[in-house]
PDB file of C-alpha atoms in Angstrom:
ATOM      1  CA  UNK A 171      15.704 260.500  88.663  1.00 51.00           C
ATOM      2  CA  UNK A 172      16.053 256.912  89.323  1.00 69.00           C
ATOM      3  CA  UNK A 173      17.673 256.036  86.360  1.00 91.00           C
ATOM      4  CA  UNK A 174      21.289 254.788  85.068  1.00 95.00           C
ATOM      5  CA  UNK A 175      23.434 258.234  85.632  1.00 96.00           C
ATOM      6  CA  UNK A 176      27.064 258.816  84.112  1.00 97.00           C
ATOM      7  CA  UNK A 177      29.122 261.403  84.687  1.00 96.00           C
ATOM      8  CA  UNK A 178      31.320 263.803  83.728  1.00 97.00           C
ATOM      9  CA  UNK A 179      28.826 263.524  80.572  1.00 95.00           C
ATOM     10  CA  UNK A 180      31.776 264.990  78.707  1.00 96.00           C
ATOM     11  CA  UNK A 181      35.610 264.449  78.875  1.00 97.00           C
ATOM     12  CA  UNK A 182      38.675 266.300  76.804  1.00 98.00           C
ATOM     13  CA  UNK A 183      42.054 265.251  77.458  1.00 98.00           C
ATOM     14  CA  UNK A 184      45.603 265.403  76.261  1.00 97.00           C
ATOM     15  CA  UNK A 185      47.205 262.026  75.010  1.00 97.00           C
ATOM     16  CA  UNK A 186      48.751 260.457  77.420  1.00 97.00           C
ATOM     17  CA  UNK A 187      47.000 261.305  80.690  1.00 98.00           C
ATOM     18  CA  UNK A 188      44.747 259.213  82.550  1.00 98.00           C
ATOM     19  CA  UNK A 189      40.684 259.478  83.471  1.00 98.00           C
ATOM     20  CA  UNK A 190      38.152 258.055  85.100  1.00 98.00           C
ATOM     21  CA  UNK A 191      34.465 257.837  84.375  1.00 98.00           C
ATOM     22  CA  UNK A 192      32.086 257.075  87.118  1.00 98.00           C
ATOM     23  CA  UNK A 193      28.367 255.084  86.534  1.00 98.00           C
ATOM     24  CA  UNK A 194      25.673 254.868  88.917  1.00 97.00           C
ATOM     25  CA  UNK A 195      23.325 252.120  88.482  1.00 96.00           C
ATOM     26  CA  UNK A 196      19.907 251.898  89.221  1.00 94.00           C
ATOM     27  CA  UNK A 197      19.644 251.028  93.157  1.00 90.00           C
ATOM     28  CA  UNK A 198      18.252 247.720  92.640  1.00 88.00           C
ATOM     29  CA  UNK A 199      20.293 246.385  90.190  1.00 92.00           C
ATOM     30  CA  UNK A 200      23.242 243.904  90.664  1.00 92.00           C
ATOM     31  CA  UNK A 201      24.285 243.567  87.004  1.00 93.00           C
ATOM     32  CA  UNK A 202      26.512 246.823  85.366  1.00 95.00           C
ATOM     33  CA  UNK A 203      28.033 246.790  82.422  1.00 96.00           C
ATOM     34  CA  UNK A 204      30.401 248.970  80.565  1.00 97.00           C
ATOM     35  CA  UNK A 205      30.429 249.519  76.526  1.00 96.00           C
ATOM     36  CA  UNK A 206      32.320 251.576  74.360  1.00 96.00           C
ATOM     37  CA  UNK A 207      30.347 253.512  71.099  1.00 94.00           C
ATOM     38  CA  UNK A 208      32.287 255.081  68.221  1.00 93.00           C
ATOM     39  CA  UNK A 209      30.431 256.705  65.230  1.00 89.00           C
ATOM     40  CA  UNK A 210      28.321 255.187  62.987  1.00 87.00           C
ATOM     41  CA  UNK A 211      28.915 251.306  65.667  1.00 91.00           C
ATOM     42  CA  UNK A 212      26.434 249.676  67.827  1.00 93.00           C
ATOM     43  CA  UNK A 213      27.615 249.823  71.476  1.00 94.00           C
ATOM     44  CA  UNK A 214      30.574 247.370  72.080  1.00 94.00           C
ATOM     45  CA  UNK A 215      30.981 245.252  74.997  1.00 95.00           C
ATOM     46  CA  UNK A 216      34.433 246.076  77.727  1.00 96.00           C
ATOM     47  CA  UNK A 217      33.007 244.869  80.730  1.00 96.00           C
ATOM     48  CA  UNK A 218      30.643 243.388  83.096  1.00 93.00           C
ATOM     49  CA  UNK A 219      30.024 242.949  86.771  1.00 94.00           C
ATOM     50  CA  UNK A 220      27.891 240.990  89.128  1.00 92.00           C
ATOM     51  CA  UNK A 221      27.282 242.742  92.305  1.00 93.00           C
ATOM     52  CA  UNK A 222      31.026 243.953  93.037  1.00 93.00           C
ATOM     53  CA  UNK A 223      32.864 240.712  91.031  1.00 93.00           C
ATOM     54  CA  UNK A 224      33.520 241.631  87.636  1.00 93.00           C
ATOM     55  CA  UNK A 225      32.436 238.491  85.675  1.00 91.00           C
ATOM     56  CA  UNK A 226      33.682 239.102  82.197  1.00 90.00           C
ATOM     57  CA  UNK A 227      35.804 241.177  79.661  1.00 91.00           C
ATOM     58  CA  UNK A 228      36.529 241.438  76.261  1.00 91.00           C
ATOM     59  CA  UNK A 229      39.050 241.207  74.411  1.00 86.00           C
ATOM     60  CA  UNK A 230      38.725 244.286  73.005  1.00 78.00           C
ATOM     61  CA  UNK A 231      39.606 245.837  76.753  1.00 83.00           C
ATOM     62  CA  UNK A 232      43.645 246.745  76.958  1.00 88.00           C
ATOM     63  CA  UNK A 233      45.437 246.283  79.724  1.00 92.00           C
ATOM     64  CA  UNK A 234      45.433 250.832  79.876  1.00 95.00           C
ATOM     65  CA  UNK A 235      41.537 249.774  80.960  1.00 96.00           C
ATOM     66  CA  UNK A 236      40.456 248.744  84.548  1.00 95.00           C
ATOM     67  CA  UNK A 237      36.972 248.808  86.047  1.00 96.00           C
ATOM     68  CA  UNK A 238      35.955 248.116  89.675  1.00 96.00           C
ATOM     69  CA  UNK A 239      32.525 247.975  91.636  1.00 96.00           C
ATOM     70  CA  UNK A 240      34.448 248.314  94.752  1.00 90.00           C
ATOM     71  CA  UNK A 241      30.893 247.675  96.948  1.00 86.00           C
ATOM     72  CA  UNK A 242      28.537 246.630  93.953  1.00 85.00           C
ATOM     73  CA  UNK A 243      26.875 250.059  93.637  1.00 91.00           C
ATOM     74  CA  UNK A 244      28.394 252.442  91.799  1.00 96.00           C
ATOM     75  CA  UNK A 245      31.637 251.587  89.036  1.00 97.00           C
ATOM     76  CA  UNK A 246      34.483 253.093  87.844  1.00 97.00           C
ATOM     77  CA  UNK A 247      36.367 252.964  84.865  1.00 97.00           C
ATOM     78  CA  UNK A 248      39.612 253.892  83.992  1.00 97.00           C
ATOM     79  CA  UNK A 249      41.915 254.265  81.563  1.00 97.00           C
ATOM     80  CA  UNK A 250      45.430 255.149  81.162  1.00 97.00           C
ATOM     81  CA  UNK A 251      47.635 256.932  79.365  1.00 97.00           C
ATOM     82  CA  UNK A 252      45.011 257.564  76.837  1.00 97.00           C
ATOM     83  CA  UNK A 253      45.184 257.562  72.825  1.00 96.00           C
ATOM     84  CA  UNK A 254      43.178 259.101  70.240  1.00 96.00           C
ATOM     85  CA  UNK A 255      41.946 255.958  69.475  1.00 95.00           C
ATOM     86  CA  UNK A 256      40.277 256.184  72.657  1.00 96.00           C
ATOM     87  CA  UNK A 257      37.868 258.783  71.759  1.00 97.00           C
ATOM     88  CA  UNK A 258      34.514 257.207  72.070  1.00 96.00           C
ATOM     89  CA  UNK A 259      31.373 257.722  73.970  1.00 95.00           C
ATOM     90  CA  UNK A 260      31.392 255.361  77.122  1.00 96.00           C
ATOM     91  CA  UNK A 261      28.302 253.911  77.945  1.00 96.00           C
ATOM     92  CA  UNK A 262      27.244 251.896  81.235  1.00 97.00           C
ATOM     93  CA  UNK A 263      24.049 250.046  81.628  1.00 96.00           C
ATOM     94  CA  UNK A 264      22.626 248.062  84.496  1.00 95.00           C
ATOM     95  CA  UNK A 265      20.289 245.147  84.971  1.00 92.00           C
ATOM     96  CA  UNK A 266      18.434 243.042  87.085  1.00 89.00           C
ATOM     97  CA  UNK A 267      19.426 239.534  87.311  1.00 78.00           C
ATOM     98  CA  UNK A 268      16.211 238.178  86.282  1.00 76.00           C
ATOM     99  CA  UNK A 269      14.580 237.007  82.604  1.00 72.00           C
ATOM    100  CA  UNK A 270      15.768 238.536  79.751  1.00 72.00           C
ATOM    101  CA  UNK A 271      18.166 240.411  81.711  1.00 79.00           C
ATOM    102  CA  UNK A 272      17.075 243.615  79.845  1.00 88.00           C
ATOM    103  CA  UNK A 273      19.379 246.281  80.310  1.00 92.00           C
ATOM    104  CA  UNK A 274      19.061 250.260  80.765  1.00 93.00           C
ATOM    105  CA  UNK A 275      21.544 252.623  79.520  1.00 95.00           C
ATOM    106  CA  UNK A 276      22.715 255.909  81.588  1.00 95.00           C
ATOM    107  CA  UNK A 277      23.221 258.695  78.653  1.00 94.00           C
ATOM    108  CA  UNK A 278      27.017 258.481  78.211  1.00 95.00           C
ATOM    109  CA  UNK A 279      30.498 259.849  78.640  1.00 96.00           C
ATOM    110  CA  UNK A 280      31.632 261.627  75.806  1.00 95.00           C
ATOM    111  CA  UNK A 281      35.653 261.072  75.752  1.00 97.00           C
ATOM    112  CA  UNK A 282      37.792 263.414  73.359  1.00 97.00           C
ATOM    113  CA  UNK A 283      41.349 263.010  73.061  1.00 97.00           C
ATOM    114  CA  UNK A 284      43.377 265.247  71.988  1.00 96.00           C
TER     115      UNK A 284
ATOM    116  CA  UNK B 257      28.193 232.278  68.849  1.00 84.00           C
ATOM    117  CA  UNK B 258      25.622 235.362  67.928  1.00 91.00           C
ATOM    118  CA  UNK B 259      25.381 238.306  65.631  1.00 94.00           C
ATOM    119  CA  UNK B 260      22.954 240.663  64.464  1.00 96.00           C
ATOM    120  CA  UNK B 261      22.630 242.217  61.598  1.00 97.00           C
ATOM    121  CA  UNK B 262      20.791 245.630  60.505  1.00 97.00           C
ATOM    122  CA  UNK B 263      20.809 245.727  56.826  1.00 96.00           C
ATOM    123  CA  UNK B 264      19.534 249.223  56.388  1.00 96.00           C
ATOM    124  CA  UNK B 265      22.103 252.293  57.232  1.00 96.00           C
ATOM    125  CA  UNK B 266      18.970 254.954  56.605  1.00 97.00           C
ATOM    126  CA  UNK B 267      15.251 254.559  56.442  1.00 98.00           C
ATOM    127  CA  UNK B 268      13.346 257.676  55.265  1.00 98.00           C
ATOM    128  CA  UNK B 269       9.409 257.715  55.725  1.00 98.00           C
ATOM    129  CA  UNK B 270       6.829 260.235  55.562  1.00 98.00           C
ATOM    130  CA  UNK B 271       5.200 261.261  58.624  1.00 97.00           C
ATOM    131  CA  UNK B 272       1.704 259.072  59.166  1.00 97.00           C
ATOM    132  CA  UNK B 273       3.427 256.377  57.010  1.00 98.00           C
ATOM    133  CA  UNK B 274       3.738 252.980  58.317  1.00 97.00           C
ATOM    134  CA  UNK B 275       7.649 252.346  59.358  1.00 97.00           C
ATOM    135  CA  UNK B 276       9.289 249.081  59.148  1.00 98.00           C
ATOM    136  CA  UNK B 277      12.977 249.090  60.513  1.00 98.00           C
ATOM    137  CA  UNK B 278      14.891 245.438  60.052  1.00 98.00           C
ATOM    138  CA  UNK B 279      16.971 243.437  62.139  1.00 98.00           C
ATOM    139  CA  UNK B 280      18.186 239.640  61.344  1.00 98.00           C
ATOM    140  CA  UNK B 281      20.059 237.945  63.431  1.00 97.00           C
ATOM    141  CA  UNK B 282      21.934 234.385  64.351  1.00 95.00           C
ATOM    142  CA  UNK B 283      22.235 232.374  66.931  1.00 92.00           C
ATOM    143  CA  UNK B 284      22.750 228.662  68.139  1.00 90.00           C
ATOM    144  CA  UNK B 285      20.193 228.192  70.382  1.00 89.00           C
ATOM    145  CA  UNK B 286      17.154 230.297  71.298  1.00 90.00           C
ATOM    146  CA  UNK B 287      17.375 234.271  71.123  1.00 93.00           C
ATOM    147  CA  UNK B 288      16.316 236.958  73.808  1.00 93.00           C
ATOM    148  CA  UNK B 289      15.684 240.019  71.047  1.00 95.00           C
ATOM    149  CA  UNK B 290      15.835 243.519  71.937  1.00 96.00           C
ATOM    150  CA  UNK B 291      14.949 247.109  70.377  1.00 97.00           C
ATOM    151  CA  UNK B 292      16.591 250.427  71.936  1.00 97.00           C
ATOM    152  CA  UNK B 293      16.433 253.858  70.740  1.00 96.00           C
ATOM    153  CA  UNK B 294      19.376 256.491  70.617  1.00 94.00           C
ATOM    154  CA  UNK B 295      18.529 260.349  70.109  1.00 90.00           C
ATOM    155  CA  UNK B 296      21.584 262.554  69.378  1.00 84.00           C
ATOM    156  CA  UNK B 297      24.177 262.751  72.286  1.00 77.00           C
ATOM    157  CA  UNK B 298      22.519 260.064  74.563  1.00 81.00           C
ATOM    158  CA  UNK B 299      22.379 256.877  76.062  1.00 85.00           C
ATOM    159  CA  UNK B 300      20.177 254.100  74.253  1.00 92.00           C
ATOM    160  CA  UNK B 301      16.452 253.721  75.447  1.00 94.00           C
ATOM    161  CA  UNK B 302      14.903 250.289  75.799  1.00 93.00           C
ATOM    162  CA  UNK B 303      11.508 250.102  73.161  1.00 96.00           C
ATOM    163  CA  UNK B 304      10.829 246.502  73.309  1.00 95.00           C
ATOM    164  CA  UNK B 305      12.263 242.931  73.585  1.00 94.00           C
ATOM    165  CA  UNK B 306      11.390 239.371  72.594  1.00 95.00           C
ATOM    166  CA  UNK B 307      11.756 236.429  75.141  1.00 91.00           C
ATOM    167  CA  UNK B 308       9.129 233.833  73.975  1.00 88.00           C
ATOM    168  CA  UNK B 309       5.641 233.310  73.439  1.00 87.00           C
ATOM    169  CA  UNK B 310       3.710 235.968  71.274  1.00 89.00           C
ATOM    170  CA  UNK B 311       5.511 236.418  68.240  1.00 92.00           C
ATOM    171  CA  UNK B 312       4.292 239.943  67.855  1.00 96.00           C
ATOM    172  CA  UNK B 313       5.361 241.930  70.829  1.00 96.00           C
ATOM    173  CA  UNK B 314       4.240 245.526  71.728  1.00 96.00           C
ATOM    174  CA  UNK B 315       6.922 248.140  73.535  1.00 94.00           C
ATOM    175  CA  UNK B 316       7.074 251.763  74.001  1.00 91.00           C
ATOM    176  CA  UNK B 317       5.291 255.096  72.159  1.00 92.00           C
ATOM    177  CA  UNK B 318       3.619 253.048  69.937  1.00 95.00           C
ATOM    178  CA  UNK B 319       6.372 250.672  68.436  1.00 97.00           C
ATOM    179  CA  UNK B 320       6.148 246.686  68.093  1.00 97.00           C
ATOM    180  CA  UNK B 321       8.306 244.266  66.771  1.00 98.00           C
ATOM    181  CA  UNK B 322       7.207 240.892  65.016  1.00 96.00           C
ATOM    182  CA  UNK B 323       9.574 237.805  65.896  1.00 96.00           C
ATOM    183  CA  UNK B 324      10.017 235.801  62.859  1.00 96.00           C
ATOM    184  CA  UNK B 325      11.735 231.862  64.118  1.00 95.00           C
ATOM    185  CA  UNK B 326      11.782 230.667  59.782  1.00 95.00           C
ATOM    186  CA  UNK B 327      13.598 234.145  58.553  1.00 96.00           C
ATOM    187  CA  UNK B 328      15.384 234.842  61.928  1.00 96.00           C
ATOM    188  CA  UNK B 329      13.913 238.119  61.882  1.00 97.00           C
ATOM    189  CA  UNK B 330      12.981 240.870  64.133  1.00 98.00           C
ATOM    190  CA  UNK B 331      11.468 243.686  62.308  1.00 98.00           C
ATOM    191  CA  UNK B 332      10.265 247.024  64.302  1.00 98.00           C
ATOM    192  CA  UNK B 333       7.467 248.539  62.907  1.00 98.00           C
ATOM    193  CA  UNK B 334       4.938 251.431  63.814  1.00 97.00           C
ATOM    194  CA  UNK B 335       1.560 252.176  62.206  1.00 97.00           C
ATOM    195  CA  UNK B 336       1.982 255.639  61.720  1.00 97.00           C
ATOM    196  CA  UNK B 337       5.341 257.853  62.094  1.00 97.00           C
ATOM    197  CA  UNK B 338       5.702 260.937  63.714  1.00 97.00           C
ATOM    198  CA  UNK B 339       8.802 263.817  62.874  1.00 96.00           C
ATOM    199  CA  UNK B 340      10.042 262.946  67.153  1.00 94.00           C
ATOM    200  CA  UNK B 341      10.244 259.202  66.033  1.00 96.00           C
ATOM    201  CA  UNK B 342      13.515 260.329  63.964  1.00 96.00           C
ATOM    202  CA  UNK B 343      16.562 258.766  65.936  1.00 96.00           C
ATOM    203  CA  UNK B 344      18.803 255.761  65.750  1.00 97.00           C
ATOM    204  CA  UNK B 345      17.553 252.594  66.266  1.00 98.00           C
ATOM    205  CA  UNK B 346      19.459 249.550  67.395  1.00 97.00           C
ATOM    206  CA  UNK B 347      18.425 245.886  67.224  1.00 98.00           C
ATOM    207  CA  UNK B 348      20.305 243.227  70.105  1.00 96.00           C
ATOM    208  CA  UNK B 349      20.400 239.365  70.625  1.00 95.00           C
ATOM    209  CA  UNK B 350      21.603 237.462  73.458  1.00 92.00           C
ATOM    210  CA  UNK B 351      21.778 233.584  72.787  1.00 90.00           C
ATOM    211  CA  UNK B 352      20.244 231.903  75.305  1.00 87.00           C
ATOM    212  CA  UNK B 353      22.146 228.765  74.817  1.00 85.00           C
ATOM    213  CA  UNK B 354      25.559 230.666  75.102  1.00 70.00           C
ATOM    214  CA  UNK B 355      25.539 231.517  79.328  1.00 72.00           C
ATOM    215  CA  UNK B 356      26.824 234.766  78.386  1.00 78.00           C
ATOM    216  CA  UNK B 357      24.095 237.996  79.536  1.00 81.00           C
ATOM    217  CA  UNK B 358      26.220 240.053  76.664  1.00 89.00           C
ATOM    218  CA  UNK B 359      23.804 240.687  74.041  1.00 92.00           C
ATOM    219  CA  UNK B 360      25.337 241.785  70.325  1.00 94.00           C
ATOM    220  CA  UNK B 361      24.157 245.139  68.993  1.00 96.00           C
ATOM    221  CA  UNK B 362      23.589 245.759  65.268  1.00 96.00           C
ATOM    222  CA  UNK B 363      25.368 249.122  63.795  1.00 96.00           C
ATOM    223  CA  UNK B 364      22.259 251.039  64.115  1.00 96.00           C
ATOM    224  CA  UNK B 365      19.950 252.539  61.389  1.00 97.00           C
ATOM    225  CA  UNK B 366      18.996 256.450  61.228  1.00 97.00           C
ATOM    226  CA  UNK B 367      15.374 256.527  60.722  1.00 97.00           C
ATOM    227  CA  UNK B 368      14.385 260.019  59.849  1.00 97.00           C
ATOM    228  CA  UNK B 369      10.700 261.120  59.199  1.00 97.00           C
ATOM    229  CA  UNK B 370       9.807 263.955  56.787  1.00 96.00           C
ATOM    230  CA  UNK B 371       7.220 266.343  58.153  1.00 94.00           C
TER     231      UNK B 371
END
């Protein structure tokens, strides 16, 4: 499978303790981005990187978040001392730097706080 | 700045039907426009996406989208439904003017067809 993959693909917690998602891009592809999805939203922009530099966040993105593309391949993100409020599904995408820049989605970390 | 809006929560069609889906959107300068599909408990699969040129563009398992500049529209339609073409459907823009490569989703709209 040469696509965007994610994992875990599913995450349960206790409040308070930190985790870490991991996101493997497709090989070719210097863009990766990170979004967050509750129910019933559109995905929501945290984070973006160009090969390893990370280029942009949102606002939206505490400072319990941190991302890194340590060799611009594969990214991490992490956050700390986690709230309910962070129960989401975590997408990551990944693009070539090209055009439209169209992006392609891996399917998702499901993060459940409890 | 950019946003996207999908004015439908829920669009219900018979199977063979015709299916329109809409998306409107806003932006300063020029738009890059962009369809994805989301079954339950994945990621979001790219259908289509407008750049320039044609205003009707073609994408994946039979979808198209028509790219309206006077109504800032992007509609996706397909000629006939099938019951697998039930999902969640997202519409994205990314101004081109803006030198951001974040696009703007819409909140997605459930498109179920009835057998």
């Amino acid at each position: 499978d040469t696509g965007v993959s994610q994992n875990p693909r599913h995450k349960i917690t206790k409040r308070g303790q930190n985790v870490t998602f991991r996101c493997d891009p497709i090989s070719e592809h210097n863009r990766l981005y990170w979004y967050r999805q509750t129910l019933g939203q559109g995905p929501e922009f945290l984070t973006y990187f160009q090969n390893e530099a990370q280029l942009e966040k949102s606002r939206l993105l505490s400072d319990r978040f941190s991302a890194e593309r340590p060799k611009g391949s594969f990214s991490t993100l992490e956050i700390q001392r986690t709230e309910q409020g962070d129960s989401a599904m975590y997408l990551c995408a990944s693009s070539l730097a090209e055009g439209a820049d169209t992006q392609y989605f891996g399917p998702g970390t499901r993060l459940t706080v409890l | 700045a950019q946003s996207v809006a999908q004015p439908e929560d829920q669009v219900n069609v018979a199977e063979g039907n015709p299916l329109t889906v809409k998306c409107t959107y806003s932006v300063s300068g020029n738009p890059y426009l962009f369809w994805y599909v989301q079954y339950p408990n994945r990621g979001l699969q790219f259908l289509l996406k407008y750049i320039t040129g044609d205003n009707l563009v073609k994408g994946s398992y039979g979808f198209e989208a028509e790219f309206n500049k006077s109504q800032t529209s992007f509609h996706l339609k397909k000629p006939s439904a099938l019951v697998s073409d039930s999902a969640l459907y997202f519409c994205a823009v990314r101004d081109t003017s803006g030198g951001s490569y974040i696009p703007t989703f819409g909140r997605g709209t459930s498109l179920i067809v009835h057998p």
